[in-house]
Tab-separated table of N, CA and C in Angstrom:
chain	number	residue	atom	x	y	z
A	1	MET	N	169.911	-50.088	137.485
A	1	MET	CA	168.676	-50.659	136.993
A	1	MET	C	168.979	-51.963	136.246
A	2	ALA	N	167.978	-52.827	136.197
A	2	ALA	CA	168.156	-54.148	135.606
A	2	ALA	C	167.041	-54.417	134.609
A	3	GLU	N	167.159	-55.575	133.954
A	3	GLU	CA	166.086	-55.971	133.059
A	3	GLU	C	165.811	-57.456	133.220
A	4	PHE	N	164.589	-57.826	132.868
A	4	PHE	CA	164.173	-59.222	132.849
A	4	PHE	C	163.826	-59.557	131.412
A	5	VAL	N	164.371	-60.667	130.919
A	5	VAL	CA	164.135	-61.086	129.536
A	5	VAL	C	163.681	-62.532	129.548
A	6	THR	N	162.642	-62.820	128.777
A	6	THR	CA	162.163	-64.194	128.633
A	6	THR	C	161.465	-64.324	127.289
A	7	SER	N	161.122	-65.542	126.933
A	7	SER	CA	160.360	-65.767	125.704
A	7	SER	C	159.476	-66.983	125.880
A	8	ILE	N	158.467	-67.057	125.035
A	8	ILE	CA	157.525	-68.174	125.080
A	8	ILE	C	157.012	-68.402	123.661
A	9	ASP	N	156.772	-69.660	123.335
A	9	ASP	CA	156.149	-70.000	122.062
A	9	ASP	C	154.672	-70.233	122.308
A	10	ILE	N	153.856	-69.615	121.464
A	10	ILE	CA	152.403	-69.684	121.613
A	10	ILE	C	151.803	-70.259	120.345
A	11	GLU	N	150.903	-71.202	120.494
A	11	GLU	CA	150.271	-71.844	119.344
A	11	GLU	C	149.079	-71.024	118.870
A	12	ALA	N	149.392	-69.831	118.385
A	12	ALA	CA	148.401	-68.912	117.826
A	12	ALA	C	149.154	-67.958	116.903
A	13	PRO	N	148.514	-67.491	115.850
A	13	PRO	CA	149.201	-66.566	114.940
A	13	PRO	C	149.476	-65.218	115.602
A	14	PRO	N	150.474	-64.490	115.095
A	14	PRO	CA	150.826	-63.196	115.695
A	14	PRO	C	149.657	-62.231	115.834
A	15	GLU	N	148.730	-62.233	114.887
A	15	GLU	CA	147.599	-61.299	114.954
A	15	GLU	C	146.744	-61.530	116.198
A	16	ILE	N	146.540	-62.795	116.552
A	16	ILE	CA	145.741	-63.111	117.744
A	16	ILE	C	146.501	-62.738	119.009
A	17	VAL	N	147.781	-63.066	119.065
A	17	VAL	CA	148.590	-62.701	120.230
A	17	VAL	C	148.621	-61.181	120.377
A	18	PHE	N	148.819	-60.484	119.265
A	18	PHE	CA	148.860	-59.019	119.275
A	18	PHE	C	147.576	-58.448	119.872
A	19	ASP	N	146.429	-58.985	119.451
A	19	ASP	CA	145.151	-58.490	119.977
A	19	ASP	C	145.038	-58.678	121.491
A	20	HIS	N	145.705	-59.694	122.034
A	20	HIS	CA	145.699	-59.906	123.482
A	20	HIS	C	146.543	-58.865	124.218
A	21	LEU	N	147.336	-58.102	123.479
A	21	LEU	CA	148.187	-57.071	124.079
A	21	LEU	C	147.609	-55.663	123.952
A	22	VAL	N	146.637	-55.487	123.052
A	22	VAL	CA	146.174	-54.118	122.768
A	22	VAL	C	144.670	-53.905	122.912
A	23	THR	N	143.902	-54.963	123.161
A	23	THR	CA	142.465	-54.791	123.349
A	23	THR	C	142.103	-55.096	124.801
A	24	VAL	N	141.084	-54.443	125.300
A	24	VAL	CA	140.663	-54.662	126.686
A	24	VAL	C	140.253	-56.120	126.888
A	25	ASP	N	139.409	-56.658	126.006
A	25	ASP	CA	138.977	-58.049	126.165
A	25	ASP	C	140.159	-59.003	126.100
A	26	GLY	N	141.070	-58.761	125.166
A	26	GLY	CA	142.249	-59.614	125.048
A	26	GLY	C	143.118	-59.548	126.287
A	27	MET	N	143.394	-58.346	126.774
A	27	MET	CA	144.243	-58.170	127.956
A	27	MET	C	143.622	-58.840	129.173
A	28	LEU	N	142.334	-58.616	129.382
A	28	LEU	CA	141.678	-59.166	130.568
A	28	LEU	C	141.547	-60.684	130.512
A	29	ALA	N	141.691	-61.265	129.325
A	29	ALA	CA	141.646	-62.722	129.210
A	29	ALA	C	142.876	-63.373	129.841
A	30	TRP	N	143.980	-62.609	129.962
A	30	TRP	CA	145.202	-63.226	130.518
A	30	TRP	C	145.834	-62.462	131.674
A	31	MET	N	145.490	-61.190	131.836
A	31	MET	CA	146.123	-60.421	132.908
A	31	MET	C	145.233	-59.257	133.309
A	32	GLY	N	144.939	-59.192	134.583
A	32	GLY	CA	144.232	-58.030	135.101
A	32	GLY	C	142.748	-58.232	135.274
A	33	GLN	N	142.183	-57.336	136.084
A	33	GLN	CA	140.748	-57.349	136.338
A	33	GLN	C	140.060	-56.123	135.750
A	34	ARG	N	140.840	-55.112	135.377
A	34	ARG	CA	140.304	-53.915	134.744
A	34	ARG	C	141.400	-53.360	133.850
A	35	ALA	N	140.994	-52.832	132.702
A	35	ALA	CA	141.992	-52.257	131.799
A	35	ALA	C	141.402	-51.080	131.036
A	36	GLU	N	142.262	-50.109	130.787
A	36	GLU	CA	141.963	-48.998	129.884
A	36	GLU	C	143.164	-48.912	128.946
A	37	LEU	N	142.911	-49.174	127.674
A	37	LEU	CA	143.987	-49.224	126.693
A	37	LEU	C	143.672	-48.338	125.497
A	38	ASP	N	144.625	-47.526	125.113
A	38	ASP	CA	144.526	-46.692	123.911
A	38	ASP	C	145.789	-46.984	123.097
A	39	PRO	N	145.748	-48.064	122.287
A	39	PRO	CA	146.954	-48.583	121.649
A	39	PRO	C	147.492	-47.742	120.491
A	40	ARG	N	148.070	-46.624	120.857
A	40	ARG	CA	148.772	-45.759	119.907
A	40	ARG	C	149.877	-45.067	120.697
A	41	PRO	N	150.968	-44.683	120.048
A	41	PRO	CA	152.037	-44.022	120.797
A	41	PRO	C	151.503	-42.839	121.611
A	42	GLY	N	151.797	-42.858	122.903
A	42	GLY	CA	151.299	-41.827	123.811
A	42	GLY	C	149.960	-42.152	124.429
A	43	GLY	N	149.306	-43.226	123.960
A	43	GLY	CA	147.996	-43.609	124.483
A	43	GLY	C	148.094	-44.282	125.840
A	44	VAL	N	147.006	-44.255	126.564
A	44	VAL	CA	146.932	-44.791	127.926
A	44	VAL	C	147.131	-46.305	127.942
A	45	PHE	N	147.958	-46.759	128.888
A	45	PHE	CA	148.080	-48.173	129.220
A	45	PHE	C	147.824	-48.278	130.723
A	46	ALA	N	146.676	-48.819	131.106
A	46	ALA	CA	146.313	-48.940	132.519
A	46	ALA	C	145.666	-50.304	132.738
A	47	VAL	N	146.272	-51.098	133.615
A	47	VAL	CA	145.747	-52.419	133.937
A	47	VAL	C	145.835	-52.611	135.444
A	48	ASP	N	144.743	-53.041	136.041
A	48	ASP	CA	144.735	-53.363	137.466
A	48	ASP	C	144.935	-54.859	137.609
A	49	ILE	N	146.035	-55.251	138.274
A	49	ILE	CA	146.394	-56.661	138.417
A	49	ILE	C	146.423	-56.996	139.899
A	50	ASP	N	145.458	-57.787	140.335
A	50	ASP	CA	145.399	-58.212	141.741
A	50	ASP	C	145.543	-57.038	142.703
A	51	GLY	N	144.834	-55.958	142.436
A	51	GLY	CA	144.857	-54.790	143.298
A	51	GLY	C	146.015	-53.834	143.042
A	52	ASN	N	146.881	-54.156	142.084
A	52	ASN	CA	148.012	-53.291	141.742
A	52	ASN	C	147.679	-52.454	140.514
A	53	PRO	N	147.576	-51.137	140.660
A	53	PRO	CA	147.243	-50.273	139.520
A	53	PRO	C	148.480	-49.993	138.664
A	54	ILE	N	148.647	-50.771	137.595
A	54	ILE	CA	149.757	-50.572	136.664
A	54	ILE	C	149.375	-49.437	135.731
A	55	ARG	N	150.258	-48.441	135.628
A	55	ARG	CA	149.971	-47.276	134.795
A	55	ARG	C	151.178	-46.943	133.927
A	56	GLY	N	150.898	-46.553	132.702
A	56	GLY	CA	151.935	-46.155	131.760
A	56	GLY	C	151.284	-45.695	130.475
A	57	GLU	N	152.041	-45.837	129.396
A	57	GLU	CA	151.496	-45.465	128.090
A	57	GLU	C	152.112	-46.347	127.019
A	58	PHE	N	151.419	-46.408	125.908
A	58	PHE	CA	151.950	-47.131	124.757
A	58	PHE	C	153.064	-46.296	124.135
A	59	VAL	N	154.181	-46.942	123.834
A	59	VAL	CA	155.325	-46.297	123.207
A	59	VAL	C	155.386	-46.672	121.726
A	60	GLU	N	155.161	-47.951	121.445
A	60	GLU	CA	155.232	-48.469	120.074
A	60	GLU	C	154.119	-49.477	119.876
A	61	VAL	N	153.431	-49.370	118.748
A	61	VAL	CA	152.383	-50.314	118.396
A	61	VAL	C	152.559	-50.617	116.913
A	62	ASP	N	153.092	-51.795	116.612
A	62	ASP	CA	153.409	-52.182	115.233
A	62	ASP	C	152.761	-53.540	114.960
A	63	ARG	N	151.514	-53.482	114.508
A	63	ARG	CA	150.738	-54.703	114.273
A	63	ARG	C	151.323	-55.503	113.129
A	64	PRO	N	151.488	-56.806	113.270
A	64	PRO	CA	151.384	-57.648	114.457
A	64	PRO	C	152.759	-58.007	115.025
A	65	ARG	N	153.726	-57.101	114.923
A	65	ARG	CA	155.111	-57.419	115.278
A	65	ARG	C	155.549	-57.010	116.683
A	66	SER	N	155.062	-55.892	117.193
A	66	SER	CA	155.571	-55.464	118.493
A	66	SER	C	154.626	-54.503	119.200
A	67	VAL	N	154.719	-54.554	120.514
A	67	VAL	CA	154.032	-53.621	121.402
A	67	VAL	C	155.033	-53.257	122.493
A	68	VAL	N	155.214	-51.965	122.726
A	68	VAL	CA	156.080	-51.489	123.801
A	68	VAL	C	155.262	-50.512	124.642
A	69	VAL	N	155.301	-50.732	125.968
A	69	VAL	CA	154.581	-49.860	126.894
A	69	VAL	C	155.502	-49.452	128.032
A	70	THR	N	155.197	-48.299	128.640
A	70	THR	CA	155.831	-47.979	129.908
A	70	THR	C	154.981	-48.610	130.998
A	71	TRP	N	155.593	-48.831	132.172
A	71	TRP	CA	154.953	-49.671	133.199
A	71	TRP	C	155.410	-49.221	134.578
A	72	GLY	N	154.506	-49.125	135.493
A	72	GLY	CA	154.834	-48.844	136.884
A	72	GLY	C	153.565	-48.819	137.709
A	73	LEU	N	153.735	-48.635	138.997
A	73	LEU	CA	152.602	-48.637	139.915
A	73	LEU	C	152.203	-47.215	140.282
A	74	GLU	N	150.920	-46.954	140.197
A	74	GLU	CA	150.393	-45.657	140.593
A	74	GLU	C	150.729	-45.398	142.062
A	75	ALA	N	151.189	-44.188	142.361
A	75	ALA	CA	151.492	-43.756	143.737
A	75	ALA	C	152.485	-44.685	144.436
A	76	ASN	N	153.554	-45.060	143.738
A	76	ASN	CA	154.565	-45.950	144.298
A	76	ASN	C	155.939	-45.325	144.096
A	77	ASP	N	156.720	-45.235	145.159
A	77	ASP	CA	158.040	-44.612	145.069
A	77	ASP	C	159.112	-45.541	144.522
A	78	VAL	N	158.954	-46.852	144.693
A	78	VAL	CA	159.952	-47.814	144.224
A	78	VAL	C	159.831	-48.041	142.721
A	79	LEU	N	158.604	-48.122	142.227
A	79	LEU	CA	158.349	-48.401	140.813
A	79	LEU	C	157.239	-47.457	140.332
A	80	PRO	N	157.542	-46.155	140.201
A	80	PRO	CA	156.511	-45.180	139.845
A	80	PRO	C	155.860	-45.467	138.483
A	81	ALA	N	154.642	-45.006	138.339
A	81	ALA	CA	153.913	-45.169	137.076
A	81	ALA	C	154.789	-44.737	135.907
A	82	GLY	N	154.856	-45.606	134.890
A	82	GLY	CA	155.583	-45.285	133.670
A	82	GLY	C	157.097	-45.311	133.776
A	83	SER	N	157.651	-45.805	134.886
A	83	SER	CA	159.099	-45.718	135.100
A	83	SER	C	159.905	-46.843	134.451
A	84	THR	N	159.249	-47.919	134.034
A	84	THR	CA	159.953	-49.012	133.366
A	84	THR	C	159.352	-49.209	131.983
A	85	GLU	N	159.961	-50.087	131.202
A	85	GLU	CA	159.458	-50.321	129.846
A	85	GLU	C	159.343	-51.818	129.605
A	86	VAL	N	158.217	-52.220	129.015
A	86	VAL	CA	157.982	-53.614	128.655
A	86	VAL	C	157.820	-53.681	127.143
A	87	ALA	N	158.656	-54.512	126.516
A	87	ALA	CA	158.598	-54.702	125.063
A	87	ALA	C	158.186	-56.139	124.768
A	88	PHE	N	157.168	-56.277	123.946
A	88	PHE	CA	156.733	-57.573	123.441
A	88	PHE	C	157.094	-57.612	121.964
A	89	ARG	N	157.946	-58.546	121.553
A	89	ARG	CA	158.307	-58.724	120.141
A	89	ARG	C	157.705	-60.045	119.684
A	90	LEU	N	156.923	-60.003	118.620
A	90	LEU	CA	156.217	-61.179	118.128
A	90	LEU	C	156.836	-61.633	116.808
A	91	THR	N	157.205	-62.904	116.754
A	91	THR	CA	157.821	-63.474	115.561
A	91	THR	C	157.032	-64.700	115.139
A	92	PRO	N	156.582	-64.753	113.866
A	92	PRO	CA	155.865	-65.945	113.411
A	92	PRO	C	156.772	-67.179	113.462
A	93	THR	N	156.184	-68.303	113.837
A	93	THR	CA	156.890	-69.584	113.826
A	93	THR	C	156.046	-70.589	113.052
A	94	ALA	N	156.573	-71.784	112.860
A	94	ALA	CA	155.838	-72.825	112.139
A	94	ALA	C	154.554	-73.206	112.858
A	95	THR	N	154.533	-73.054	114.191
A	95	THR	CA	153.360	-73.463	114.968
A	95	THR	C	152.586	-72.297	115.580
A	96	GLY	N	153.020	-71.069	115.302
A	96	GLY	CA	152.310	-69.922	115.870
A	96	GLY	C	153.177	-68.698	115.998
A	97	THR	N	153.494	-68.317	117.248
A	97	THR	CA	154.207	-67.066	117.519
A	97	THR	C	155.200	-67.253	118.652
A	98	ARG	N	156.375	-66.708	118.458
A	98	ARG	CA	157.342	-66.608	119.557
A	98	ARG	C	157.216	-65.193	120.105
A	99	VAL	N	157.000	-65.080	121.409
A	99	VAL	CA	156.927	-63.788	122.072
A	99	VAL	C	158.209	-63.609	122.885
A	100	ASP	N	158.972	-62.582	122.550
A	100	ASP	CA	160.147	-62.209	123.317
A	100	ASP	C	159.768	-60.994	124.153
A	101	LEU	N	159.885	-61.122	125.464
A	101	LEU	CA	159.527	-60.048	126.375
A	101	LEU	C	160.789	-59.516	127.045
A	102	THR	N	160.921	-58.201	127.051
A	102	THR	CA	161.993	-57.545	127.786
A	102	THR	C	161.369	-56.483	128.680
A	103	HIS	N	161.577	-56.618	129.987
A	103	HIS	CA	161.108	-55.606	130.938
A	103	HIS	C	162.356	-54.894	131.432
A	104	SER	N	162.552	-53.655	131.022
A	104	SER	CA	163.791	-52.936	131.310
A	104	SER	C	163.584	-51.777	132.284
A	105	ASN	N	164.706	-51.312	132.818
A	105	ASN	CA	164.758	-50.198	133.763
A	105	ASN	C	164.128	-50.550	135.114
A	106	LEU	N	164.191	-51.836	135.461
A	106	LEU	CA	163.646	-52.296	136.742
A	106	LEU	C	164.656	-52.076	137.870
A	107	PRO	N	164.223	-51.581	139.020
A	107	PRO	CA	165.103	-51.594	140.188
A	107	PRO	C	165.451	-53.061	140.509
A	108	GLU	N	166.654	-53.305	140.969
A	108	GLU	CA	167.102	-54.682	141.265
A	108	GLU	C	166.098	-55.428	142.146
A	109	SER	N	165.533	-54.728	143.127
A	109	SER	CA	164.601	-55.373	144.058
A	109	SER	C	163.317	-55.828	143.380
A	110	GLN	N	163.042	-55.284	142.199
A	110	GLN	CA	161.797	-55.599	141.500
A	110	GLN	C	161.942	-56.706	140.462
A	111	VAL	N	163.168	-57.141	140.193
A	111	VAL	CA	163.363	-58.194	139.185
A	111	VAL	C	162.720	-59.513	139.613
A	112	PRO	N	162.997	-60.041	140.817
A	112	PRO	CA	162.388	-61.336	141.177
A	112	PRO	C	160.851	-61.345	141.139
A	113	PRO	N	160.159	-60.362	141.735
A	113	PRO	CA	158.693	-60.448	141.662
A	113	PRO	C	158.158	-60.269	140.246
A	114	HIS	N	158.818	-59.452	139.438
A	114	HIS	CA	158.346	-59.288	138.066
A	114	HIS	C	158.658	-60.517	137.215
A	115	ALA	N	159.799	-61.151	137.446
A	115	ALA	CA	160.124	-62.390	136.737
A	115	ALA	C	159.058	-63.443	137.033
A	116	GLU	N	158.721	-63.590	138.305
A	116	GLU	CA	157.696	-64.561	138.694
A	116	GLU	C	156.350	-64.210	138.059
A	117	GLY	N	155.995	-62.944	138.109
A	117	GLY	CA	154.724	-62.507	137.533
A	117	GLY	C	154.661	-62.723	136.034
A	118	TRP	N	155.725	-62.336	135.318
A	118	TRP	CA	155.718	-62.505	133.862
A	118	TRP	C	155.639	-63.973	133.464
A	119	LEU	N	156.372	-64.837	134.133
A	119	LEU	CA	156.316	-66.257	133.788
A	119	LEU	C	154.912	-66.808	134.015
A	120	HIS	N	154.287	-66.390	135.098
A	120	HIS	CA	152.911	-66.819	135.384
A	120	HIS	C	151.946	-66.318	134.303
A	121	PHE	N	151.977	-65.010	134.053
A	121	PHE	CA	150.998	-64.439	133.127
A	121	PHE	C	151.255	-64.815	131.668
A	122	LEU	N	152.510	-64.974	131.262
A	122	LEU	CA	152.769	-65.423	129.886
A	122	LEU	C	152.242	-66.823	129.651
A	123	GLY	N	152.255	-67.662	130.676
A	123	GLY	CA	151.649	-68.996	130.553
A	123	GLY	C	150.160	-68.897	130.300
A	124	ILE	N	149.514	-67.980	130.984
A	124	ILE	CA	148.076	-67.770	130.755
A	124	ILE	C	147.837	-67.179	129.372
A	125	LEU	N	148.679	-66.246	128.942
A	125	LEU	CA	148.567	-65.692	127.589
A	125	LEU	C	148.652	-66.809	126.553
A	126	ALA	N	149.596	-67.735	126.722
A	126	ALA	CA	149.740	-68.840	125.779
A	126	ALA	C	148.456	-69.664	125.702
A	127	GLU	N	147.852	-69.929	126.848
A	127	GLU	CA	146.611	-70.728	126.884
A	127	GLU	C	145.455	-69.982	126.233
A	128	THR	N	145.281	-68.708	126.589
A	128	THR	CA	144.110	-67.976	126.092
A	128	THR	C	144.246	-67.643	124.610
A	129	ALA	N	145.453	-67.308	124.161
A	129	ALA	CA	145.641	-67.017	122.734
A	129	ALA	C	145.463	-68.282	121.904
A	130	ALA	N	145.982	-69.403	122.389
A	130	ALA	CA	145.813	-70.674	121.658
A	130	ALA	C	144.334	-71.041	121.584
A	131	ALA	N	143.598	-70.819	122.657
A	131	ALA	CA	142.169	-71.129	122.660
A	131	ALA	C	141.407	-70.236	121.693
A	132	ALA	N	141.904	-69.010	121.471
A	132	ALA	CA	141.237	-68.074	120.569
A	132	ALA	C	141.599	-68.313	119.105
A	133	ALA	N	142.640	-69.094	118.878
A	133	ALA	CA	143.127	-69.321	117.496
A	133	ALA	C	142.215	-70.240	116.715
């Protein structure tokens, strides 16, 4: 198994970025067309992204410092629901927030498409969180 690690600086305070990770309106502003979120350890994490039903649960919710969820595709043998873990670590900066993302336990074949997806969606997160600030 492999992991994908990246980071981005966002011109918005950690509280605003955090809300984009744990609220339905916030999540849908940057990723997905439907979401069901129960942001507490063991709570539901479900986001439909371009027809892909991502399913998992919240593992850690530490406002406004971190969000960790399990992640996978419903009814998928390569990347089953909840089989990987995505950690968002939020650090205040002089201009907003640094988001460090680690997507771990990925099958090697899934690293390139997830790397591409995360870079795309984190760019949208930066835009929408900055606009909300």
